[in-house]
Coordinates of C-alpha atoms in Angstrom, one line a residue:
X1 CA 28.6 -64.9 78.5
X2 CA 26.3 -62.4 80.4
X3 CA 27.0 -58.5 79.8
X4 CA 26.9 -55.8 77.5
X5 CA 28.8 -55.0 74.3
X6 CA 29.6 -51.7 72.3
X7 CA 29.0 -52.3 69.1
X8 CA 29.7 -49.9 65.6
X9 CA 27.6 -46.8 64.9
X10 CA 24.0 -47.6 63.9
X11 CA 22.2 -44.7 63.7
X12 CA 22.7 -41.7 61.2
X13 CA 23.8 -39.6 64.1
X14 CA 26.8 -42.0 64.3
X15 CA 25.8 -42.9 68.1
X16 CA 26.8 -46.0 69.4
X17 CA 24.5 -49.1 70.3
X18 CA 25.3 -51.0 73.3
X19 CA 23.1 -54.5 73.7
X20 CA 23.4 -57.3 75.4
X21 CA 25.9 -60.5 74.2
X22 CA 22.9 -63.0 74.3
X23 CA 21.4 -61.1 71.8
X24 CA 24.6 -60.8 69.5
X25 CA 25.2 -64.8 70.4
X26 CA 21.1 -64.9 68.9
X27 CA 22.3 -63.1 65.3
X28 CA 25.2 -65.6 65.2
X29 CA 22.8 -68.7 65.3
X30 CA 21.1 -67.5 62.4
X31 CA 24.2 -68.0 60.5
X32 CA 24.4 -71.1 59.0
X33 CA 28.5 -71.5 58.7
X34 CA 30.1 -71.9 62.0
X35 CA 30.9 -68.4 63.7
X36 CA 33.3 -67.6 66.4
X37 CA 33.8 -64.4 67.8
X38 CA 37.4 -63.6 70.0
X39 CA 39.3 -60.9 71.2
X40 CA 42.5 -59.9 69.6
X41 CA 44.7 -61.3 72.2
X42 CA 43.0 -64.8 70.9
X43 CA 40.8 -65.3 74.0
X44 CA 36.9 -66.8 72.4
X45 CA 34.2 -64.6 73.4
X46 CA 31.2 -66.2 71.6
X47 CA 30.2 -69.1 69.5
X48 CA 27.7 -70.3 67.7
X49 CA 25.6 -73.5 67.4
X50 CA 27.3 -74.5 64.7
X51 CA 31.0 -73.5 65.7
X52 CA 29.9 -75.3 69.0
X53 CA 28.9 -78.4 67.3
X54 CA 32.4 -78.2 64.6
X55 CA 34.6 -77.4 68.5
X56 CA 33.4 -80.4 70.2
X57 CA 33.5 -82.7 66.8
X58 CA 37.3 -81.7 66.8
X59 CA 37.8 -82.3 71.0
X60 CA 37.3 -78.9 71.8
X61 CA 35.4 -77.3 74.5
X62 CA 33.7 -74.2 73.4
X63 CA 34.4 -72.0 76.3
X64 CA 35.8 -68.7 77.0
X65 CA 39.0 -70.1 78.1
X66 CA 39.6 -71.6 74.6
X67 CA 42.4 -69.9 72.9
X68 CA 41.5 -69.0 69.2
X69 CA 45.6 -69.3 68.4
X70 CA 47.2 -71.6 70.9
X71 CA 44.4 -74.0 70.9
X72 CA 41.8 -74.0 68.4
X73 CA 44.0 -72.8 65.1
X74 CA 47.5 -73.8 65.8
X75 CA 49.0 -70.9 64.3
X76 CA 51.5 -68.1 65.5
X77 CA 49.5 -65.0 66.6
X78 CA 51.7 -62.4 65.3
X79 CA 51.3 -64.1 61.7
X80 CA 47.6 -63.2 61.4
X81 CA 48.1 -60.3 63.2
X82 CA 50.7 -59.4 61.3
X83 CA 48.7 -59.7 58.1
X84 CA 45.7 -57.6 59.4
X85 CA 48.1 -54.7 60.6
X86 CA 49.5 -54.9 56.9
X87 CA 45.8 -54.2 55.5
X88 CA 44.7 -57.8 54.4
X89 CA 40.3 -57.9 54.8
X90 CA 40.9 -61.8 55.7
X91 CA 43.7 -64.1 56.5
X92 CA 43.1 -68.3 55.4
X93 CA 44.1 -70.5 57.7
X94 CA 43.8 -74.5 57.0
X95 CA 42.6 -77.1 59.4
X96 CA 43.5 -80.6 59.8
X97 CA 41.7 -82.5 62.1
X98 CA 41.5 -86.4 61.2
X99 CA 39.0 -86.9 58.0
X100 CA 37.6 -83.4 58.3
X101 CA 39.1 -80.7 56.5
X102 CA 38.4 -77.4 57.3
X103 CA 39.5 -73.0 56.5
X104 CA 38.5 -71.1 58.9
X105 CA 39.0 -67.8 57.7
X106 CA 39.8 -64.7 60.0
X107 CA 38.4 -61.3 60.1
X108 CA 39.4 -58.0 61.7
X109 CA 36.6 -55.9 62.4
X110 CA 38.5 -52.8 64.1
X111 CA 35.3 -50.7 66.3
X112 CA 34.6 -53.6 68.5
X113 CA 38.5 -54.9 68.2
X114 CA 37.1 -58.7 67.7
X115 CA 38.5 -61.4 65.6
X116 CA 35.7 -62.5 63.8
X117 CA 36.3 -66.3 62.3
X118 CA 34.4 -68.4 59.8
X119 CA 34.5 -71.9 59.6
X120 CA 34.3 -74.2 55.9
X121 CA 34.3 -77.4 55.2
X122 CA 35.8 -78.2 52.8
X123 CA 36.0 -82.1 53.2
X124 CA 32.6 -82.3 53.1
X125 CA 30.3 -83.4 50.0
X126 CA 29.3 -80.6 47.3
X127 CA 25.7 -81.6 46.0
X128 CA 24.6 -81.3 42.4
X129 CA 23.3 -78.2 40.9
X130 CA 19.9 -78.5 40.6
X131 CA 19.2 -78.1 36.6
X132 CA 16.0 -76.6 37.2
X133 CA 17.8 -73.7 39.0
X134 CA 20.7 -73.5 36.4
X135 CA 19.3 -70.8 34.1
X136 CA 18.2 -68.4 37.2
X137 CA 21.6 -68.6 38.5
X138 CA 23.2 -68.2 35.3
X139 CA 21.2 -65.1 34.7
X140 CA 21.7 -63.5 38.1
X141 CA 25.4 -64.1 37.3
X142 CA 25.3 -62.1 34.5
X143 CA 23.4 -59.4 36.0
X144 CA 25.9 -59.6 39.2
X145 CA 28.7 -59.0 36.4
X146 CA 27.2 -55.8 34.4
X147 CA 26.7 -54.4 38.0
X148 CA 30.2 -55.3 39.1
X149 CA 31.7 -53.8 36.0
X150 CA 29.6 -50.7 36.5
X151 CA 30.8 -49.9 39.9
X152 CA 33.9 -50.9 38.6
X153 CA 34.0 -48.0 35.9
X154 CA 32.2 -45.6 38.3
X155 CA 35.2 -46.3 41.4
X156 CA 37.7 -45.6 38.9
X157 CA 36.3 -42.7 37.9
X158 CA 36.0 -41.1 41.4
X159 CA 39.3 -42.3 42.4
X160 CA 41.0 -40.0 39.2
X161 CA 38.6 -37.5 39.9
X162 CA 40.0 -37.5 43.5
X163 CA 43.7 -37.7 42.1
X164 CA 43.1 -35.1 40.2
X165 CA 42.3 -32.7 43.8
X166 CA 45.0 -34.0 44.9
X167 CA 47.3 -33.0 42.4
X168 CA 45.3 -29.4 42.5
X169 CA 45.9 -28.5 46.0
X170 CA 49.6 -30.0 46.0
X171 CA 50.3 -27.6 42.8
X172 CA 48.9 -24.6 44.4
X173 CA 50.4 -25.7 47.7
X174 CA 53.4 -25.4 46.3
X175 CA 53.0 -22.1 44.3
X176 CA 52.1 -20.5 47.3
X177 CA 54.8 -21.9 49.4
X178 CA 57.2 -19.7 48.1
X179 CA 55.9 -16.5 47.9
X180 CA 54.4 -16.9 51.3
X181 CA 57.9 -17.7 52.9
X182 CA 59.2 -14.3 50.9
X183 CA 56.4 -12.2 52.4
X184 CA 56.7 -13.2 56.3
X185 CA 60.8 -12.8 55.6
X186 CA 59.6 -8.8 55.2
X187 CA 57.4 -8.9 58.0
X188 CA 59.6 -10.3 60.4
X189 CA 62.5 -7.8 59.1
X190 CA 59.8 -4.5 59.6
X191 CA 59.2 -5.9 63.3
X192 CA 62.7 -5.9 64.2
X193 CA 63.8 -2.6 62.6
X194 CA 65.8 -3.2 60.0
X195 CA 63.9 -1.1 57.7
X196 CA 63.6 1.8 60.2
X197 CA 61.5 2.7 63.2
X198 CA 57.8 2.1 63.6
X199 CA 55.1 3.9 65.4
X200 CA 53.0 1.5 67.4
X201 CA 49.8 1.7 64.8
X202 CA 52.3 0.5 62.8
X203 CA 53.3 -2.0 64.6
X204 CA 50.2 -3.4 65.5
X205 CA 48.9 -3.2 61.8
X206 CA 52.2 -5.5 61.2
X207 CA 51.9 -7.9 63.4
X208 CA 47.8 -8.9 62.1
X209 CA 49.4 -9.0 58.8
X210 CA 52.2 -11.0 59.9
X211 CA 50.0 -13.2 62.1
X212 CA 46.9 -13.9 58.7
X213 CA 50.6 -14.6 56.8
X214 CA 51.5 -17.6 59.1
X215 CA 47.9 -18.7 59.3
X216 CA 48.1 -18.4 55.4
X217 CA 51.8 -20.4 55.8
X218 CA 49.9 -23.4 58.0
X219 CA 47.4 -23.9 55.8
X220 CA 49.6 -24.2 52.8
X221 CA 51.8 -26.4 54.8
X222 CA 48.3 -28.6 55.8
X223 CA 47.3 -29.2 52.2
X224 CA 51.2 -30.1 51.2
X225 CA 51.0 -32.9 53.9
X226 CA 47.1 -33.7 52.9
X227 CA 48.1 -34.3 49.2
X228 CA 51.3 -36.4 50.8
X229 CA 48.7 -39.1 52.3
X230 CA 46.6 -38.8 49.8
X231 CA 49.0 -39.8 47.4
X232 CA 50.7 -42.6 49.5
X233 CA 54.1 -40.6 49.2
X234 CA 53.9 -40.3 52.9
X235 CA 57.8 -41.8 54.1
X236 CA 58.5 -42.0 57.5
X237 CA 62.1 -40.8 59.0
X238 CA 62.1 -43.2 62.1
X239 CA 65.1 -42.2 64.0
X240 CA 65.9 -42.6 67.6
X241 CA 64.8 -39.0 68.9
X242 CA 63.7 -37.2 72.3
X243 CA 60.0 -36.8 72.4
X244 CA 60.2 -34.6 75.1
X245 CA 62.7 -31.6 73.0
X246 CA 60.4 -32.5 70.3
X247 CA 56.8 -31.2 71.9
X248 CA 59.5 -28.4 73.9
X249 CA 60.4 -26.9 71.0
X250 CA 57.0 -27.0 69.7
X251 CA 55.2 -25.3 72.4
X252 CA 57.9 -22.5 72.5
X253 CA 57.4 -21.9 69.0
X254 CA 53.2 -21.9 70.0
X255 CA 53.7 -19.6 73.2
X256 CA 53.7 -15.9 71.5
X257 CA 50.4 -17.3 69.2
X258 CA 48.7 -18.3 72.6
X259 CA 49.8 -15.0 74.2
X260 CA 48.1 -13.0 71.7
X261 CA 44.4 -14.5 72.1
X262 CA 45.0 -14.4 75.8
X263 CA 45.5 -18.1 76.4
X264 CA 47.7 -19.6 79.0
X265 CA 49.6 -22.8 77.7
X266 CA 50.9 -25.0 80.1
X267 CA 53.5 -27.8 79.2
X268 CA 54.5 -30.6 81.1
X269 CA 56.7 -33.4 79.7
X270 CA 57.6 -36.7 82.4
X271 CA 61.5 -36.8 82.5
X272 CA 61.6 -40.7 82.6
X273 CA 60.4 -41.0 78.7
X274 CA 62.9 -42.5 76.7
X275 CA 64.2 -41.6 73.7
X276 CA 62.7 -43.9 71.0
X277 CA 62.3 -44.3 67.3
X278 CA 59.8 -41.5 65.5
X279 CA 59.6 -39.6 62.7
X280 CA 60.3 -35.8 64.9
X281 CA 58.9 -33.5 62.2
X282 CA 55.8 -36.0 61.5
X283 CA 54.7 -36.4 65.5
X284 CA 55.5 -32.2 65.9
X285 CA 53.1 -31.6 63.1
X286 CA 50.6 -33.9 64.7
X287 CA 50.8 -32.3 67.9
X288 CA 50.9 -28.7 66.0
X289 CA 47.6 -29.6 64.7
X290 CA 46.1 -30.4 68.1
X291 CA 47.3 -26.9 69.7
X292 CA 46.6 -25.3 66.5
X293 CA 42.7 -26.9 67.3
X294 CA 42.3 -26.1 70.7
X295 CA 43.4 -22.4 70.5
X296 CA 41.0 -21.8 67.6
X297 CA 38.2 -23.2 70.4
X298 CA 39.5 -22.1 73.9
X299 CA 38.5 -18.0 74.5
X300 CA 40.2 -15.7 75.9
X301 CA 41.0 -16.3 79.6
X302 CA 41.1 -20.0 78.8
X303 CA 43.9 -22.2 79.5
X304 CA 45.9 -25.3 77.0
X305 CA 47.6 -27.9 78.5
X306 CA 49.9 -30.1 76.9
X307 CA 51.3 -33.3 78.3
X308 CA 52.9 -36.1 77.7
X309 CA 54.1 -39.4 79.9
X310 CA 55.6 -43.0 79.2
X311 CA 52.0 -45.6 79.3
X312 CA 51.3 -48.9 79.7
X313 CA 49.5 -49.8 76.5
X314 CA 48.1 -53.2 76.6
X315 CA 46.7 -54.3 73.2
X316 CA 50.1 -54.3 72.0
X317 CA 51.2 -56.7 74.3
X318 CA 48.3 -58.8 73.7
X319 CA 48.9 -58.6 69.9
X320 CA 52.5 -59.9 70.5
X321 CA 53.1 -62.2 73.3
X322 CA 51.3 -65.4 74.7
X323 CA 49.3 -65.2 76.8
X324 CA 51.4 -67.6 78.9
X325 CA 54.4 -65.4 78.3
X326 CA 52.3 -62.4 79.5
X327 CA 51.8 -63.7 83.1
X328 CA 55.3 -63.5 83.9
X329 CA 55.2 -59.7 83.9
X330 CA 52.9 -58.8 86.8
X331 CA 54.3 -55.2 86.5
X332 CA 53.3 -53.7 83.6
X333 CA 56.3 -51.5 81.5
X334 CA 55.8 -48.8 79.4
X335 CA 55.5 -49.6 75.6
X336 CA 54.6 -46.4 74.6
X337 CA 54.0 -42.6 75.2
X338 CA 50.6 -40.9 76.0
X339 CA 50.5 -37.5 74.8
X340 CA 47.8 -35.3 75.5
X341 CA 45.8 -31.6 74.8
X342 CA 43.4 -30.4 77.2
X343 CA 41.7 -27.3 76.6
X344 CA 38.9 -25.9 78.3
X345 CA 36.8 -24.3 75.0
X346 CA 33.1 -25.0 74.4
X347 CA 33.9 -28.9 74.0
X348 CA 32.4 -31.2 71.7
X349 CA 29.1 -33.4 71.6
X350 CA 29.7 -37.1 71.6
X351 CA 28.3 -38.0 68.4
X352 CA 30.9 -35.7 66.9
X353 CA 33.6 -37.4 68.4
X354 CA 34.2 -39.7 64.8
X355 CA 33.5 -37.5 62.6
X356 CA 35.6 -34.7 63.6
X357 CA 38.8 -37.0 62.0
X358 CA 37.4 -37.0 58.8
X359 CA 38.3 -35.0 55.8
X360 CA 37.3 -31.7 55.9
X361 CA 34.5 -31.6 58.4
X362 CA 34.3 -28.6 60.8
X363 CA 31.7 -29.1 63.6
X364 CA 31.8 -25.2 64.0
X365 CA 31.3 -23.6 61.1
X366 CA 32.1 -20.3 62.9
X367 CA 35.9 -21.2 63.4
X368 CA 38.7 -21.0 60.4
X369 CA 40.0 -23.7 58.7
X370 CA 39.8 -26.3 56.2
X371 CA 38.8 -29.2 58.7
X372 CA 41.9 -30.8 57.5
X373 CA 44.0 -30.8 60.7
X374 CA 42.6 -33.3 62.9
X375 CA 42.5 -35.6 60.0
X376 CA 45.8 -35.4 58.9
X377 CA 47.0 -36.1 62.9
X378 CA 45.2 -39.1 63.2
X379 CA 46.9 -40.5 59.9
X380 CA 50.3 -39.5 60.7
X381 CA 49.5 -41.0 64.3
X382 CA 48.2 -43.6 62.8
X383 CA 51.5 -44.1 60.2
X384 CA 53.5 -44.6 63.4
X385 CA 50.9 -47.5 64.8
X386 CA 49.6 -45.5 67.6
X387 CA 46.1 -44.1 67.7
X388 CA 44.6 -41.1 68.8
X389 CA 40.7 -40.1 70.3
X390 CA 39.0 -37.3 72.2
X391 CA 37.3 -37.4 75.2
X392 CA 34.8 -34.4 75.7
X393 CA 31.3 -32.8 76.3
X394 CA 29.6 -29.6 75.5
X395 CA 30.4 -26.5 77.3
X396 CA 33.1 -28.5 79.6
X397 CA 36.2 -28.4 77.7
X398 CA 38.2 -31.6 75.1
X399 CA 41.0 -33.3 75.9
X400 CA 43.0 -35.0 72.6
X401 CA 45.1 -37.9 73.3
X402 CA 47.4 -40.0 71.0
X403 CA 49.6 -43.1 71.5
X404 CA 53.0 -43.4 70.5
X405 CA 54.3 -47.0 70.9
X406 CA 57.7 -47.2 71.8
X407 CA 58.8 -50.5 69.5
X408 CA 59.2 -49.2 65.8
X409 CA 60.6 -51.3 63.4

């Protein structure tokens, strides 16, 4: 049980705590209920005195090598997996064990990826309320009530305030669209010619106003897709599709933007990825918004890099197979595609590494932009099961990655 842990932010500068297990094990013993604490392929980490006590009541030895599924609960991992991936906060799950009757209920707590399960008995005795305690209780009911109903009303009030943004920017989004898509139609006609011939001052004059047009386009196209996931009207198109013409097309479509700031961008794709189920315009918008991010930060001079290569990811094989069934495979085979951005701008100091997915946060308030891009990747990312995370320091350059698993229903 010896080692160190990463646990959630603690700190208002979101930075991460890192203490040792003994001293998580410690908080878990002041818990009355029985605690255990497992990984999400089902493999215990920690219990504590009381799970301990419960385990051994039941036969069970309360060691690392017990199995929270196989063993302990009896139950189909991919059930209670399944729930949690479907957004339930806790999934029941009823024990029998001769006279004693017990639910341990089931917790996802998604920064440290443990299964976090509490133990009830509910065979055991309920004593008498005390009548000497009655009125208290009933009167810090009450209060509980008139403050539950007051958050209540308050919630709902923020959530139609927010519905109402929504609406906002996906009314003016689309009032824009239009009109937008009529002007760059003239600018790209003037360019070629049709209209007559051009002196180069009037050229280059074009071309700014053609290039603040399409940065004018993206950010109308940004707040369409914003108001989309905002909404929940976000449907996927999952069809068998190339990922590799997919981020080709993409960065030939980015290569004259990249040429005009003076930034080289360099694309590799691996020829052994397969084509696999994805929504195509979803996963090229997500990767859009990770070029469009790291040539708004990489000078000129600088250099992009986008990648992408089949990847072994193994938390998806954990969540679906035994662990039994998982020894047979001593090779591990792809499940999914890593695609990655690599620039080499100013980079990004790591307590900004979380926050920089939220809504509309900019970390440089010198750059353009709504903040909206990096968030609206990580959802679509996430809409297709995968994840995405940065890696990166100050003055030494970010590199974005996302997973794309390969198994779509």
């Amino acid at each position: 049980m010896g080692g160190r842990v990463a646990l959630p932010p603690m700190s208002e500068e979101g930075k991460r705590a890192v203490v040792p297990l003994g001293f998580v094990l410690g908080l878990l013993d002041t818990i009355e209920k029985p605690m255990i604490v497992a990984e999400r392929g089902g493999n215990v980490l920690l219990v504590n005195t009381h799970a301990k006590q419960f385990l051994e009541s039941q036969g069970y030895s309360a060691t690392p090598r017990l199995n929270l599924f196989n063993e302990f609960l009896r139950v189909d991992a991919r059930k209670i997996l399944g729930a949690i991936d479907r957004g339930e906060q806790k999934v029941d799950v009823q024990i029998q064990g001769g006279a004693v009757k017990a639910v341990a209920r089931v917790q996802w707590m998604r920064e440290p990826e443990w299964l976090v399960v509490e133990i009830e008995n509910t065979s055991a005795a309920q004593p008498g309320p005390d009548p000497a305690t009655q009125l208290t209780v009933q009167e810090l009911l009450q209060e509980r009530e008139i403050t539950y109903r007051n958050l209540l009303a308050a919630y709902l009030k923020l959530q139609e305030v927010n519905r109402q943004k929504t609406v906002f920017l996906a009314s003016a989004a689309h009032e824009l669209k239009t009109p937008l898509a009529v002007i760059k139609g003239y600018y790209d006609l003037l360019l070629a010619g049709s209209l007559g011939r051009l002196t180069d001052k009037q050229r280059d004059i074009l071309e700014e106003s053609k290039e603040s047009c399409e940065r004018l386009v993206r950010l109308v196209s940004m707040f369409l897709n914003y108001s989309a996931l905002e909404s929940g009207k976000l449907v996927l198109q999952l069809r068998e599709n190339d990922l590799r013409d997919c981020l080709d097309e993409l960065s030939k479509r980015w290569s004259e933007a990249f040429q005009r700031k003076g930034v080289k961008l360099d694309a590799s794709f691996d020829p052994s990825i397969p084509t696999f189920r994805f929504d195509y315009q979803k996963v090229q918008q997500a990767a859009a918004n990770l070029l469009d991010n790291a040539l708004k930060h990489t000078p000129s001079g600088g250099s992009v890099t986008l990648r992408a290569a089949p990847h072994f990811w193994e938390r998806r094989v954990a969540a679906m197979a035994p662990v039994e069934e998982r020894r047979r495979f001593r090779l591990p085979r792809p499940n999914s595609v890593e695609v990655s951005v690599t620039d080499s701008g100013s980079g990004i100091a790591a307590e900004h590494h979380q926050e920089i997915f939220e809504d509309f946060v900019r970390v440089d308030r010198n750059t353009s932009g709504m903040g909206l891009g990096l968030a609206i990747a990580k959802r679509l990312i996430q809409a297709h099961r995968g994840k995405v995370w940065v890696e990166s320091e100050s003055r030494s350059g970010s590199k974005f990655t996302f997973l794309l698993p390969m198994d779509q229903g």
